Amino acid sequence: MDRGRKAMPVANRVCNERYIKKSQARHRQKLRDMRSSIDNKSPRQATHLKTKAKKNALMEDRFAQIESENRLLLEKMSHIMRYKGGIDNENDSHRYAHSLNKERRKRELQRVTKQNQQILKRIQESQPTYDHIQWAEEAQASDRILANICEFKGRSFDDESDEGQLMIMDDDGMEGYYNNSDLYS
């Protein structure tokens, strides 16, 4: 027995002990027979969500459409097999394709083609107005002049090509030319 019960005055100690034992036995029995008061089962499914009437109706319409297209296709194929047989590669449209402007469009196309050929012939026969050899000579002369007036003569401009070289400016403002192989090795 716990202290709280010992402190309470009772008229008959034996009767009180029997009452406490019965109360504890009843309490244990209630704990054994206890059911949960929280419903943790899954909620009931709504019948309108299970049947999915809208989806079923759409699927039924789609199947009906496919069925009608298949029936039309089958009718066309049976018609081809019954009447024409083999491969149908005849073009019947030439009977109705009489264009009134066919000759005019043909003449216009010939005229444009002839003009294009004349322009091409004039372009091919014309002499160029710029001389690329003279340009190259002037560029070399300009490079030589630049090499003569350059303050830091670390590179000659006329005999080396710029391929495979990079110009890099230092922190002091000095320019230098380096080969790619020197930078990445």
JSON list of C-alpha atoms in Angstrom, two decimals:
[
{"chain": "A", "resi": 1, "resn": "MET", "atom": "CA", "xyz": [0.00, 0.00, 0.00]},
{"chain": "A", "resi": 2, "resn": "ASP", "atom": "CA", "xyz": [1.11, 3.45, -0.69]},
{"chain": "A", "resi": 3, "resn": "ARG", "atom": "CA", "xyz": [1.64, 6.26, 1.79]},
{"chain": "A", "resi": 4, "resn": "GLY", "atom": "CA", "xyz": [-1.44, 8.24, 0.82]},
{"chain": "A", "resi": 5, "resn": "ARG", "atom": "CA", "xyz": [-3.78, 5.44, 1.79]},
{"chain": "A", "resi": 6, "resn": "LYS", "atom": "CA", "xyz": [-1.91, 4.76, 5.01]},
{"chain": "A", "resi": 7, "resn": "ALA", "atom": "CA", "xyz": [-2.39, 8.34, 6.09]},
{"chain": "A", "resi": 8, "resn": "MET", "atom": "CA", "xyz": [-6.17, 8.24, 5.61]},
{"chain": "A", "resi": 9, "resn": "PRO", "atom": "CA", "xyz": [-8.06, 7.02, 8.67]},
{"chain": "A", "resi": 10, "resn": "VAL", "atom": "CA", "xyz": [-10.35, 4.05, 8.03]},
{"chain": "A", "resi": 11, "resn": "ALA", "atom": "CA", "xyz": [-12.91, 2.40, 10.26]},
{"chain": "A", "resi": 12, "resn": "ASN", "atom": "CA", "xyz": [-11.89, -1.19, 9.49]},
{"chain": "A", "resi": 13, "resn": "ARG", "atom": "CA", "xyz": [-8.44, -1.98, 8.15]},
{"chain": "A", "resi": 14, "resn": "VAL", "atom": "CA", "xyz": [-9.30, -5.48, 6.78]},
{"chain": "A", "resi": 15, "resn": "CYS", "atom": "CA", "xyz": [-12.38, -4.23, 4.94]},
{"chain": "A", "resi": 16, "resn": "ASN", "atom": "CA", "xyz": [-10.38, -1.36, 3.48]},
{"chain": "A", "resi": 17, "resn": "GLU", "atom": "CA", "xyz": [-7.65, -3.71, 2.21]},
{"chain": "A", "resi": 18, "resn": "ARG", "atom": "CA", "xyz": [-10.26, -5.99, 0.61]},
{"chain": "A", "resi": 19, "resn": "TYR", "atom": "CA", "xyz": [-11.87, -2.92, -1.03]},
{"chain": "A", "resi": 20, "resn": "ILE", "atom": "CA", "xyz": [-8.48, -1.71, -2.35]},
{"chain": "A", "resi": 21, "resn": "LYS", "atom": "CA", "xyz": [-7.66, -5.20, -3.77]},
{"chain": "A", "resi": 22, "resn": "LYS", "atom": "CA", "xyz": [-11.05, -5.36, -5.51]},
{"chain": "A", "resi": 23, "resn": "SER", "atom": "CA", "xyz": [-10.53, -1.83, -6.92]},
{"chain": "A", "resi": 24, "resn": "GLN", "atom": "CA", "xyz": [-7.07, -2.71, -8.22]},
{"chain": "A", "resi": 25, "resn": "ALA", "atom": "CA", "xyz": [-8.33, -6.00, -9.75]},
{"chain": "A", "resi": 26, "resn": "ARG", "atom": "CA", "xyz": [-11.20, -4.12, -11.44]},
{"chain": "A", "resi": 27, "resn": "HIS", "atom": "CA", "xyz": [-8.71, -1.51, -12.69]},
{"chain": "A", "resi": 28, "resn": "ARG", "atom": "CA", "xyz": [-6.40, -4.21, -14.16]},
{"chain": "A", "resi": 29, "resn": "GLN", "atom": "CA", "xyz": [-9.43, -5.88, -15.79]},
{"chain": "A", "resi": 30, "resn": "LYS", "atom": "CA", "xyz": [-10.48, -2.57, -17.37]},
{"chain": "A", "resi": 31, "resn": "LEU", "atom": "CA", "xyz": [-6.94, -2.05, -18.67]},
{"chain": "A", "resi": 32, "resn": "ARG", "atom": "CA", "xyz": [-7.02, -5.51, -20.29]},
{"chain": "A", "resi": 33, "resn": "ASP", "atom": "CA", "xyz": [-10.44, -4.98, -21.84]},
{"chain": "A", "resi": 34, "resn": "MET", "atom": "CA", "xyz": [-9.72, -1.45, -22.97]},
{"chain": "A", "resi": 35, "resn": "ARG", "atom": "CA", "xyz": [-10.19, -0.64, -26.68]},
{"chain": "A", "resi": 36, "resn": "SER", "atom": "CA", "xyz": [-8.60, 2.26, -28.49]},
{"chain": "A", "resi": 37, "resn": "SER", "atom": "CA", "xyz": [-10.64, 5.40, -28.67]},
{"chain": "A", "resi": 38, "resn": "ILE", "atom": "CA", "xyz": [-8.75, 6.73, -31.71]},
{"chain": "A", "resi": 39, "resn": "ASP", "atom": "CA", "xyz": [-9.86, 5.39, -35.09]},
{"chain": "A", "resi": 40, "resn": "ASN", "atom": "CA", "xyz": [-6.66, 4.78, -37.03]},
{"chain": "A", "resi": 41, "resn": "LYS", "atom": "CA", "xyz": [-8.25, 2.73, -39.81]},
{"chain": "A", "resi": 42, "resn": "SER", "atom": "CA", "xyz": [-8.21, 4.03, -43.36]},
{"chain": "A", "resi": 43, "resn": "PRO", "atom": "CA", "xyz": [-11.24, 6.14, -44.25]},
{"chain": "A", "resi": 44, "resn": "ARG", "atom": "CA", "xyz": [-14.06, 4.66, -46.27]},
{"chain": "A", "resi": 45, "resn": "GLN", "atom": "CA", "xyz": [-13.70, 5.06, -50.00]},
{"chain": "A", "resi": 46, "resn": "ALA", "atom": "CA", "xyz": [-16.37, 7.12, -51.68]},
{"chain": "A", "resi": 47, "resn": "THR", "atom": "CA", "xyz": [-18.20, 5.06, -54.27]},
{"chain": "A", "resi": 48, "resn": "HIS", "atom": "CA", "xyz": [-18.23, 7.88, -56.82]},
{"chain": "A", "resi": 49, "resn": "LEU", "atom": "CA", "xyz": [-14.41, 7.96, -56.68]},
{"chain": "A", "resi": 50, "resn": "LYS", "atom": "CA", "xyz": [-14.09, 4.20, -57.14]},
{"chain": "A", "resi": 51, "resn": "THR", "atom": "CA", "xyz": [-16.24, 3.98, -60.25]},
{"chain": "A", "resi": 52, "resn": "LYS", "atom": "CA", "xyz": [-14.72, 7.00, -62.05]},
{"chain": "A", "resi": 53, "resn": "ALA", "atom": "CA", "xyz": [-17.75, 7.49, -64.25]},
{"chain": "A", "resi": 54, "resn": "LYS", "atom": "CA", "xyz": [-16.30, 10.43, -66.22]},
{"chain": "A", "resi": 55, "resn": "LYS", "atom": "CA", "xyz": [-13.12, 8.55, -67.12]},
{"chain": "A", "resi": 56, "resn": "ASN", "atom": "CA", "xyz": [-15.09, 5.47, -68.10]},
{"chain": "A", "resi": 57, "resn": "ALA", "atom": "CA", "xyz": [-17.39, 7.56, -70.30]},
{"chain": "A", "resi": 58, "resn": "LEU", "atom": "CA", "xyz": [-14.40, 9.22, -72.02]},
{"chain": "A", "resi": 59, "resn": "MET", "atom": "CA", "xyz": [-12.73, 5.86, -72.57]},
{"chain": "A", "resi": 60, "resn": "GLU", "atom": "CA", "xyz": [-15.97, 4.45, -73.99]},
{"chain": "A", "resi": 61, "resn": "ASP", "atom": "CA", "xyz": [-16.27, 7.39, -76.40]},
{"chain": "A", "resi": 62, "resn": "ARG", "atom": "CA", "xyz": [-12.65, 6.95, -77.46]},
{"chain": "A", "resi": 63, "resn": "PHE", "atom": "CA", "xyz": [-13.15, 3.23, -78.07]},
{"chain": "A", "resi": 64, "resn": "ALA", "atom": "CA", "xyz": [-16.29, 3.97, -80.09]},
{"chain": "A", "resi": 65, "resn": "GLN", "atom": "CA", "xyz": [-14.35, 6.50, -82.19]},
{"chain": "A", "resi": 66, "resn": "ILE", "atom": "CA", "xyz": [-11.51, 4.03, -82.78]},
{"chain": "A", "resi": 67, "resn": "GLU", "atom": "CA", "xyz": [-14.03, 1.34, -83.67]},
{"chain": "A", "resi": 68, "resn": "SER", "atom": "CA", "xyz": [-15.74, 3.58, -86.25]},
{"chain": "A", "resi": 69, "resn": "GLU", "atom": "CA", "xyz": [-12.38, 4.60, -87.76]},
{"chain": "A", "resi": 70, "resn": "ASN", "atom": "CA", "xyz": [-11.37, 0.94, -88.01]},
{"chain": "A", "resi": 71, "resn": "ARG", "atom": "CA", "xyz": [-14.69, 0.12, -89.68]},
{"chain": "A", "resi": 72, "resn": "LEU", "atom": "CA", "xyz": [-14.20, 2.93, -92.25]},
{"chain": "A", "resi": 73, "resn": "LEU", "atom": "CA", "xyz": [-10.65, 1.79, -92.93]},
{"chain": "A", "resi": 74, "resn": "LEU", "atom": "CA", "xyz": [-11.82, -1.79, -93.40]},
{"chain": "A", "resi": 75, "resn": "GLU", "atom": "CA", "xyz": [-14.53, -0.63, -95.82]},
{"chain": "A", "resi": 76, "resn": "LYS", "atom": "CA", "xyz": [-11.99, 1.33, -97.85]},
{"chain": "A", "resi": 77, "resn": "MET", "atom": "CA", "xyz": [-9.59, -1.59, -97.95]},
{"chain": "A", "resi": 78, "resn": "SER", "atom": "CA", "xyz": [-12.35, -4.00, -99.03]},
{"chain": "A", "resi": 79, "resn": "HIS", "atom": "CA", "xyz": [-13.42, -1.54, -101.75]},
{"chain": "A", "resi": 80, "resn": "ILE", "atom": "CA", "xyz": [-9.84, -1.37, -103.05]},
{"chain": "A", "resi": 81, "resn": "MET", "atom": "CA", "xyz": [-9.53, -5.14, -103.02]},
{"chain": "A", "resi": 82, "resn": "ARG", "atom": "CA", "xyz": [-12.87, -5.67, -104.79]},
{"chain": "A", "resi": 83, "resn": "TYR", "atom": "CA", "xyz": [-12.68, -3.07, -107.54]},
{"chain": "A", "resi": 84, "resn": "LYS", "atom": "CA", "xyz": [-9.19, -1.82, -108.21]},
{"chain": "A", "resi": 85, "resn": "GLY", "atom": "CA", "xyz": [-7.05, -4.63, -106.87]},
{"chain": "A", "resi": 86, "resn": "GLY", "atom": "CA", "xyz": [-3.27, -4.23, -106.50]},
{"chain": "A", "resi": 87, "resn": "ILE", "atom": "CA", "xyz": [-1.66, -0.87, -105.84]},
{"chain": "A", "resi": 88, "resn": "ASP", "atom": "CA", "xyz": [-3.55, 2.35, -106.45]},
{"chain": "A", "resi": 89, "resn": "ASN", "atom": "CA", "xyz": [-0.89, 4.72, -107.77]},
{"chain": "A", "resi": 90, "resn": "GLU", "atom": "CA", "xyz": [-2.85, 6.39, -110.56]},
{"chain": "A", "resi": 91, "resn": "ASN", "atom": "CA", "xyz": [-3.17, 10.14, -110.33]},
{"chain": "A", "resi": 92, "resn": "ASP", "atom": "CA", "xyz": [-6.53, 11.29, -111.62]},
{"chain": "A", "resi": 93, "resn": "SER", "atom": "CA", "xyz": [-5.89, 14.95, -110.86]},
{"chain": "A", "resi": 94, "resn": "HIS", "atom": "CA", "xyz": [-4.28, 15.71, -114.29]},
{"chain": "A", "resi": 95, "resn": "ARG", "atom": "CA", "xyz": [-7.72, 15.71, -115.88]},
{"chain": "A", "resi": 96, "resn": "TYR", "atom": "CA", "xyz": [-8.74, 18.74, -113.86]},
{"chain": "A", "resi": 97, "resn": "ALA", "atom": "CA", "xyz": [-5.39, 20.48, -113.48]},
{"chain": "A", "resi": 98, "resn": "HIS", "atom": "CA", "xyz": [-5.54, 22.80, -116.48]},
{"chain": "A", "resi": 99, "resn": "SER", "atom": "CA", "xyz": [-3.90, 25.98, -115.26]},
{"chain": "A", "resi": 100, "resn": "LEU", "atom": "CA", "xyz": [-4.66, 29.08, -117.25]},
{"chain": "A", "resi": 101, "resn": "ASN", "atom": "CA", "xyz": [-1.37, 30.74, -116.24]},
{"chain": "A", "resi": 102, "resn": "LYS", "atom": "CA", "xyz": [0.91, 27.77, -116.88]},
{"chain": "A", "resi": 103, "resn": "GLU", "atom": "CA", "xyz": [2.51, 29.19, -120.04]},
{"chain": "A", "resi": 104, "resn": "ARG", "atom": "CA", "xyz": [2.92, 32.65, -118.54]},
{"chain": "A", "resi": 105, "resn": "ARG", "atom": "CA", "xyz": [4.61, 31.25, -115.39]},
{"chain": "A", "resi": 106, "resn": "LYS", "atom": "CA", "xyz": [6.89, 29.14, -117.59]},
{"chain": "A", "resi": 107, "resn": "ARG", "atom": "CA", "xyz": [7.95, 32.19, -119.66]},
{"chain": "A", "resi": 108, "resn": "GLU", "atom": "CA", "xyz": [8.55, 34.20, -116.46]},
{"chain": "A", "resi": 109, "resn": "LEU", "atom": "CA", "xyz": [10.73, 31.44, -115.02]},
{"chain": "A", "resi": 110, "resn": "GLN", "atom": "CA", "xyz": [12.78, 31.26, -118.25]},
{"chain": "A", "resi": 111, "resn": "ARG", "atom": "CA", "xyz": [13.23, 35.06, -118.25]},
{"chain": "A", "resi": 112, "resn": "VAL", "atom": "CA", "xyz": [14.43, 35.11, -114.62]},
{"chain": "A", "resi": 113, "resn": "THR", "atom": "CA", "xyz": [16.81, 32.20, -115.26]},
{"chain": "A", "resi": 114, "resn": "LYS", "atom": "CA", "xyz": [18.26, 33.96, -118.31]},
{"chain": "A", "resi": 115, "resn": "GLN", "atom": "CA", "xyz": [18.80, 37.20, -116.33]},
{"chain": "A", "resi": 116, "resn": "ASN", "atom": "CA", "xyz": [20.51, 35.28, -113.53]},
{"chain": "A", "resi": 117, "resn": "GLN", "atom": "CA", "xyz": [22.87, 33.64, -116.02]},
{"chain": "A", "resi": 118, "resn": "GLN", "atom": "CA", "xyz": [23.73, 37.02, -117.55]},
{"chain": "A", "resi": 119, "resn": "ILE", "atom": "CA", "xyz": [24.49, 38.52, -114.12]},
{"chain": "A", "resi": 120, "resn": "LEU", "atom": "CA", "xyz": [26.66, 35.52, -113.21]},
{"chain": "A", "resi": 121, "resn": "LYS", "atom": "CA", "xyz": [28.58, 35.83, -116.50]},
{"chain": "A", "resi": 122, "resn": "ARG", "atom": "CA", "xyz": [29.22, 39.58, -115.90]},
{"chain": "A", "resi": 123, "resn": "ILE", "atom": "CA", "xyz": [30.44, 38.88, -112.35]},
{"chain": "A", "resi": 124, "resn": "GLN", "atom": "CA", "xyz": [32.80, 36.13, -113.52]},
{"chain": "A", "resi": 125, "resn": "GLU", "atom": "CA", "xyz": [34.23, 38.23, -116.36]},
{"chain": "A", "resi": 126, "resn": "SER", "atom": "CA", "xyz": [34.75, 41.44, -114.35]},
{"chain": "A", "resi": 127, "resn": "GLN", "atom": "CA", "xyz": [38.26, 42.33, -113.15]},
{"chain": "A", "resi": 128, "resn": "PRO", "atom": "CA", "xyz": [38.81, 42.80, -109.43]},
{"chain": "A", "resi": 129, "resn": "THR", "atom": "CA", "xyz": [39.31, 46.39, -108.26]},
{"chain": "A", "resi": 130, "resn": "TYR", "atom": "CA", "xyz": [41.44, 45.44, -105.24]},
{"chain": "A", "resi": 131, "resn": "ASP", "atom": "CA", "xyz": [44.85, 43.85, -105.52]},
{"chain": "A", "resi": 132, "resn": "HIS", "atom": "CA", "xyz": [45.40, 41.40, -102.67]},
{"chain": "A", "resi": 133, "resn": "ILE", "atom": "CA", "xyz": [49.09, 41.01, -103.50]},
{"chain": "A", "resi": 134, "resn": "GLN", "atom": "CA", "xyz": [49.59, 44.76, -103.10]},
{"chain": "A", "resi": 135, "resn": "TRP", "atom": "CA", "xyz": [47.75, 44.59, -99.78]},
{"chain": "A", "resi": 136, "resn": "ALA", "atom": "CA", "xyz": [50.12, 41.86, -98.53]},
{"chain": "A", "resi": 137, "resn": "GLU", "atom": "CA", "xyz": [53.17, 43.90, -99.56]},
{"chain": "A", "resi": 138, "resn": "GLU", "atom": "CA", "xyz": [51.80, 47.00, -97.79]},
{"chain": "A", "resi": 139, "resn": "ALA", "atom": "CA", "xyz": [51.12, 44.96, -94.65]},
{"chain": "A", "resi": 140, "resn": "GLN", "atom": "CA", "xyz": [54.73, 43.69, -94.63]},
{"chain": "A", "resi": 141, "resn": "ALA", "atom": "CA", "xyz": [56.05, 47.22, -95.09]},
{"chain": "A", "resi": 142, "resn": "SER", "atom": "CA", "xyz": [53.83, 48.41, -92.25]},
{"chain": "A", "resi": 143, "resn": "ASP", "atom": "CA", "xyz": [55.15, 45.60, -90.02]},
{"chain": "A", "resi": 144, "resn": "ARG", "atom": "CA", "xyz": [58.75, 46.58, -90.78]},
{"chain": "A", "resi": 145, "resn": "ILE", "atom": "CA", "xyz": [58.05, 50.21, -89.91]},
{"chain": "A", "resi": 146, "resn": "LEU", "atom": "CA", "xyz": [56.36, 49.12, -86.70]},
{"chain": "A", "resi": 147, "resn": "ALA", "atom": "CA", "xyz": [59.37, 46.95, -85.81]},
{"chain": "A", "resi": 148, "resn": "ASN", "atom": "CA", "xyz": [61.70, 49.92, -86.37]},
{"chain": "A", "resi": 149, "resn": "ILE", "atom": "CA", "xyz": [59.79, 52.31, -84.13]},
{"chain": "A", "resi": 150, "resn": "CYS", "atom": "CA", "xyz": [59.01, 49.74, -81.42]},
{"chain": "A", "resi": 151, "resn": "GLU", "atom": "CA", "xyz": [60.67, 50.51, -78.07]},
{"chain": "A", "resi": 152, "resn": "PHE", "atom": "CA", "xyz": [61.09, 46.86, -77.03]},
{"chain": "A", "resi": 153, "resn": "LYS", "atom": "CA", "xyz": [62.36, 44.80, -79.95]},
{"chain": "A", "resi": 154, "resn": "GLY", "atom": "CA", "xyz": [61.70, 41.28, -78.70]},
{"chain": "A", "resi": 155, "resn": "ARG", "atom": "CA", "xyz": [59.99, 40.05, -81.86]},
{"chain": "A", "resi": 156, "resn": "SER", "atom": "CA", "xyz": [60.50, 40.64, -85.56]},
{"chain": "A", "resi": 157, "resn": "PHE", "atom": "CA", "xyz": [57.28, 41.29, -87.43]},
{"chain": "A", "resi": 158, "resn": "ASP", "atom": "CA", "xyz": [58.22, 40.34, -90.97]},
{"chain": "A", "resi": 159, "resn": "ASP", "atom": "CA", "xyz": [59.56, 36.77, -90.76]},
{"chain": "A", "resi": 160, "resn": "GLU", "atom": "CA", "xyz": [57.39, 35.12, -88.05]},
{"chain": "A", "resi": 161, "resn": "SER", "atom": "CA", "xyz": [53.77, 34.17, -88.25]},
{"chain": "A", "resi": 162, "resn": "ASP", "atom": "CA", "xyz": [51.30, 34.77, -85.44]},
{"chain": "A", "resi": 163, "resn": "GLU", "atom": "CA", "xyz": [50.05, 31.20, -85.43]},
{"chain": "A", "resi": 164, "resn": "GLY", "atom": "CA", "xyz": [50.60, 29.41, -82.16]},
{"chain": "A", "resi": 165, "resn": "GLN", "atom": "CA", "xyz": [51.59, 32.60, -80.27]},
{"chain": "A", "resi": 166, "resn": "LEU", "atom": "CA", "xyz": [49.77, 34.63, -77.66]},
{"chain": "A", "resi": 167, "resn": "MET", "atom": "CA", "xyz": [50.38, 38.25, -76.71]},
{"chain": "A", "resi": 168, "resn": "ILE", "atom": "CA", "xyz": [50.27, 38.68, -72.92]},
{"chain": "A", "resi": 169, "resn": "MET", "atom": "CA", "xyz": [50.52, 41.95, -71.01]},
{"chain": "A", "resi": 170, "resn": "ASP", "atom": "CA", "xyz": [52.38, 41.84, -67.68]},
{"chain": "A", "resi": 171, "resn": "ASP", "atom": "CA", "xyz": [51.36, 43.72, -64.52]},
{"chain": "A", "resi": 172, "resn": "ASP", "atom": "CA", "xyz": [53.87, 46.44, -65.43]},
{"chain": "A", "resi": 173, "resn": "GLY", "atom": "CA", "xyz": [52.22, 47.03, -68.83]},
{"chain": "A", "resi": 174, "resn": "MET", "atom": "CA", "xyz": [54.90, 45.07, -70.71]},
{"chain": "A", "resi": 175, "resn": "GLU", "atom": "CA", "xyz": [53.73, 42.99, -73.65]},
{"chain": "A", "resi": 176, "resn": "GLY", "atom": "CA", "xyz": [55.25, 39.64, -74.50]},
{"chain": "A", "resi": 177, "resn": "TYR", "atom": "CA", "xyz": [54.66, 36.95, -77.08]},
{"chain": "A", "resi": 178, "resn": "TYR", "atom": "CA", "xyz": [54.64, 33.37, -75.90]},
{"chain": "A", "resi": 179, "resn": "ASN", "atom": "CA", "xyz": [54.14, 30.08, -77.71]},
{"chain": "A", "resi": 180, "resn": "ASN", "atom": "CA", "xyz": [51.18, 28.03, -76.62]},
{"chain": "A", "resi": 181, "resn": "SER", "atom": "CA", "xyz": [53.45, 25.10, -75.84]},
{"chain": "A", "resi": 182, "resn": "ASP", "atom": "CA", "xyz": [55.47, 27.29, -73.39]},
{"chain": "A", "resi": 183, "resn": "LEU", "atom": "CA", "xyz": [52.33, 28.32, -71.48]},
{"chain": "A", "resi": 184, "resn": "TYR", "atom": "CA", "xyz": [50.80, 24.89, -70.98]},
{"chain": "A", "resi": 185, "resn": "SER", "atom": "CA", "xyz": [53.91, 22.83, -70.23]}
]
